[in-house]
Amino acid sequence: MSPPPGTRASYRGRLPRLRPWQIDGTVVVLLIAEMVADAQGRVLVHGQRANDPWMYALIAAMAVPYLIHRRWPMASLAVVSAAVAVYSLAAYGPFPGLNEMFLLFGI
């Protein structure tokens, strides 16, 4: 017996099922986009470094480990924590804590 039209159950077969790697990839893209947008729009204060290629590499190093957090959660957390530490010591402008918070939530 099929459910009546217009009910929630009748749409289940038609909606695409997202795989975990697709969700993780979307989160990584959104994290990188947010950090880059924040870096581009931030006015630096005295003592902060200007945006350079190393900053963008560190942004990627903070976001990309989210792709492997399901298989190696502690390794991805260690990589993100190290990248956040280097990023903070280098005194770049945008706050990098969002990446680590998402990773901890994902684990």
PDB file of C-alpha atoms in Angstrom:
ATOM      1  CA  MET A   1       0.000   0.000   0.000  1.00  0.00           C
ATOM      2  CA  SER A   2       1.511   3.319  -1.050  1.00  0.00           C
ATOM      3  CA  PRO A   3       1.220   6.462   1.066  1.00  0.00           C
ATOM      4  CA  PRO A   4      -1.272   9.107  -0.005  1.00  0.00           C
ATOM      5  CA  PRO A   5       0.005  11.774  -2.424  1.00  0.00           C
ATOM      6  CA  GLY A   6       1.505  14.860  -0.823  1.00  0.00           C
ATOM      7  CA  THR A   7       2.763  13.102   2.288  1.00  0.00           C
ATOM      8  CA  ARG A   8       6.370  13.145   3.311  1.00  0.00           C
ATOM      9  CA  ALA A   9       6.909   9.457   2.650  1.00  0.00           C
ATOM     10  CA  SER A  10       5.872   9.822  -0.999  1.00  0.00           C
ATOM     11  CA  TYR A  11       8.832  12.166  -1.692  1.00  0.00           C
ATOM     12  CA  ARG A  12      11.500   9.956  -0.175  1.00  0.00           C
ATOM     13  CA  GLY A  13      12.092   7.894  -3.263  1.00  0.00           C
ATOM     14  CA  ARG A  14      12.543  10.952  -5.481  1.00  0.00           C
ATOM     15  CA  LEU A  15      15.068  12.892  -3.388  1.00  0.00           C
ATOM     16  CA  PRO A  16      18.738  12.190  -4.074  1.00  0.00           C
ATOM     17  CA  ARG A  17      20.664  10.658  -1.208  1.00  0.00           C
ATOM     18  CA  LEU A  18      23.767  12.615  -0.268  1.00  0.00           C
ATOM     19  CA  ARG A  19      26.827  10.578   0.544  1.00  0.00           C
ATOM     20  CA  PRO A  20      28.997  11.525   3.536  1.00  0.00           C
ATOM     21  CA  TRP A  21      31.917  12.609   1.338  1.00  0.00           C
ATOM     22  CA  GLN A  22      29.601  14.992  -0.540  1.00  0.00           C
ATOM     23  CA  ILE A  23      28.487  16.588   2.717  1.00  0.00           C
ATOM     24  CA  ASP A  24      32.085  16.810   3.974  1.00  0.00           C
ATOM     25  CA  GLY A  25      33.239  18.353   0.696  1.00  0.00           C
ATOM     26  CA  THR A  26      30.484  20.948   0.894  1.00  0.00           C
ATOM     27  CA  VAL A  27      31.506  21.822   4.462  1.00  0.00           C
ATOM     28  CA  VAL A  28      35.154  22.210   3.369  1.00  0.00           C
ATOM     29  CA  VAL A  29      34.211  24.512   0.489  1.00  0.00           C
ATOM     30  CA  LEU A  30      32.011  26.618   2.784  1.00  0.00           C
ATOM     31  CA  LEU A  31      34.719  26.857   5.456  1.00  0.00           C
ATOM     32  CA  ILE A  32      37.343  27.954   2.932  1.00  0.00           C
ATOM     33  CA  ALA A  33      34.937  30.444   1.347  1.00  0.00           C
ATOM     34  CA  GLU A  34      34.074  31.939   4.747  1.00  0.00           C
ATOM     35  CA  MET A  35      37.706  32.306   5.794  1.00  0.00           C
ATOM     36  CA  VAL A  36      38.767  33.840   2.462  1.00  0.00           C
ATOM     37  CA  ALA A  37      35.819  36.264   2.515  1.00  0.00           C
ATOM     38  CA  ASP A  38      36.692  37.217   6.080  1.00  0.00           C
ATOM     39  CA  ALA A  39      40.341  37.731   5.126  1.00  0.00           C
ATOM     40  CA  GLN A  40      39.465  39.894   2.133  1.00  0.00           C
ATOM     41  CA  GLY A  41      37.082  42.117   4.063  1.00  0.00           C
ATOM     42  CA  ARG A  42      39.100  42.551   7.246  1.00  0.00           C
ATOM     43  CA  VAL A  43      40.871  45.757   8.130  1.00  0.00           C
ATOM     44  CA  LEU A  44      44.168  44.859   9.741  1.00  0.00           C
ATOM     45  CA  VAL A  45      45.183  46.356  13.049  1.00  0.00           C
ATOM     46  CA  HIS A  46      48.717  47.100  14.167  1.00  0.00           C
ATOM     47  CA  GLY A  47      50.741  43.909  14.513  1.00  0.00           C
ATOM     48  CA  GLN A  48      48.720  41.738  12.113  1.00  0.00           C
ATOM     49  CA  ARG A  49      50.272  40.376   8.939  1.00  0.00           C
ATOM     50  CA  ALA A  50      48.901  41.199   5.524  1.00  0.00           C
ATOM     51  CA  ASN A  51      47.298  38.485   3.415  1.00  0.00           C
ATOM     52  CA  ASP A  52      49.836  36.398   1.541  1.00  0.00           C
ATOM     53  CA  PRO A  53      49.950  32.946  -0.103  1.00  0.00           C
ATOM     54  CA  TRP A  54      50.999  31.297   3.183  1.00  0.00           C
ATOM     55  CA  MET A  55      47.805  32.508   4.823  1.00  0.00           C
ATOM     56  CA  TYR A  56      45.729  30.876   2.094  1.00  0.00           C
ATOM     57  CA  ALA A  57      47.745  27.660   2.427  1.00  0.00           C
ATOM     58  CA  LEU A  58      47.057  27.648   6.167  1.00  0.00           C
ATOM     59  CA  ILE A  59      43.353  28.273   5.523  1.00  0.00           C
ATOM     60  CA  ALA A  60      43.320  25.197   3.281  1.00  0.00           C
ATOM     61  CA  ALA A  61      45.302  23.218   5.878  1.00  0.00           C
ATOM     62  CA  MET A  62      42.690  24.097   8.478  1.00  0.00           C
ATOM     63  CA  ALA A  63      39.696  23.142   6.324  1.00  0.00           C
ATOM     64  CA  VAL A  64      40.749  20.163   4.179  1.00  0.00           C
ATOM     65  CA  PRO A  65      41.259  17.695   7.088  1.00  0.00           C
ATOM     66  CA  TYR A  66      37.485  17.771   7.529  1.00  0.00           C
ATOM     67  CA  LEU A  67      37.372  15.424   4.524  1.00  0.00           C
ATOM     68  CA  ILE A  68      39.108  12.650   6.512  1.00  0.00           C
ATOM     69  CA  HIS A  69      37.544  13.244   9.925  1.00  0.00           C
ATOM     70  CA  ARG A  70      35.250  10.208   9.639  1.00  0.00           C
ATOM     71  CA  ARG A  71      38.081   7.762   9.086  1.00  0.00           C
ATOM     72  CA  TRP A  72      40.918   9.382  11.084  1.00  0.00           C
ATOM     73  CA  PRO A  73      39.340  11.786  13.576  1.00  0.00           C
ATOM     74  CA  MET A  74      42.352  12.317  15.815  1.00  0.00           C
ATOM     75  CA  ALA A  75      44.792  12.770  12.930  1.00  0.00           C
ATOM     76  CA  SER A  76      42.546  15.372  11.324  1.00  0.00           C
ATOM     77  CA  LEU A  77      42.146  17.148  14.670  1.00  0.00           C
ATOM     78  CA  ALA A  78      45.928  17.189  15.141  1.00  0.00           C
ATOM     79  CA  VAL A  79      46.491  18.678  11.667  1.00  0.00           C
ATOM     80  CA  VAL A  80      43.833  21.343  12.185  1.00  0.00           C
ATOM     81  CA  SER A  81      45.154  22.202  15.654  1.00  0.00           C
ATOM     82  CA  ALA A  82      48.701  22.537  14.327  1.00  0.00           C
ATOM     83  CA  ALA A  83      47.534  24.729  11.448  1.00  0.00           C
ATOM     84  CA  VAL A  84      45.530  26.926  13.840  1.00  0.00           C
ATOM     85  CA  ALA A  85      48.585  27.276  16.091  1.00  0.00           C
ATOM     86  CA  VAL A  86      50.845  28.283  13.181  1.00  0.00           C
ATOM     87  CA  TYR A  87      48.161  30.633  11.856  1.00  0.00           C
ATOM     88  CA  SER A  88      47.819  32.302  15.254  1.00  0.00           C
ATOM     89  CA  LEU A  89      51.566  32.593  15.786  1.00  0.00           C
ATOM     90  CA  ALA A  90      51.920  34.179  12.347  1.00  0.00           C
ATOM     91  CA  ALA A  91      49.437  36.881  13.471  1.00  0.00           C
ATOM     92  CA  TYR A  92      47.095  36.839  10.499  1.00  0.00           C
ATOM     93  CA  GLY A  93      43.897  38.859  10.756  1.00  0.00           C
ATOM     94  CA  PRO A  94      40.856  36.553  10.534  1.00  0.00           C
ATOM     95  CA  PHE A  95      39.999  34.333  13.473  1.00  0.00           C
ATOM     96  CA  PRO A  96      40.547  30.657  12.527  1.00  0.00           C
ATOM     97  CA  GLY A  97      38.511  29.014  15.288  1.00  0.00           C
ATOM     98  CA  LEU A  98      35.495  28.193  13.121  1.00  0.00           C
ATOM     99  CA  ASN A  99      37.330  25.376  11.320  1.00  0.00           C
ATOM    100  CA  GLU A 100      38.295  23.608  14.517  1.00  0.00           C
ATOM    101  CA  MET A 101      34.821  24.046  15.978  1.00  0.00           C
ATOM    102  CA  PHE A 102      33.230  22.415  12.928  1.00  0.00           C
ATOM    103  CA  LEU A 103      35.722  19.573  13.071  1.00  0.00           C
ATOM    104  CA  LEU A 104      35.023  18.927  16.745  1.00  0.00           C
ATOM    105  CA  PHE A 105      31.310  18.987  16.029  1.00  0.00           C
ATOM    106  CA  GLY A 106      31.822  16.543  13.158  1.00  0.00           C
ATOM    107  CA  ILE A 107      33.783  14.092  15.285  1.00  0.00           C
TER     108      ILE A 107
END
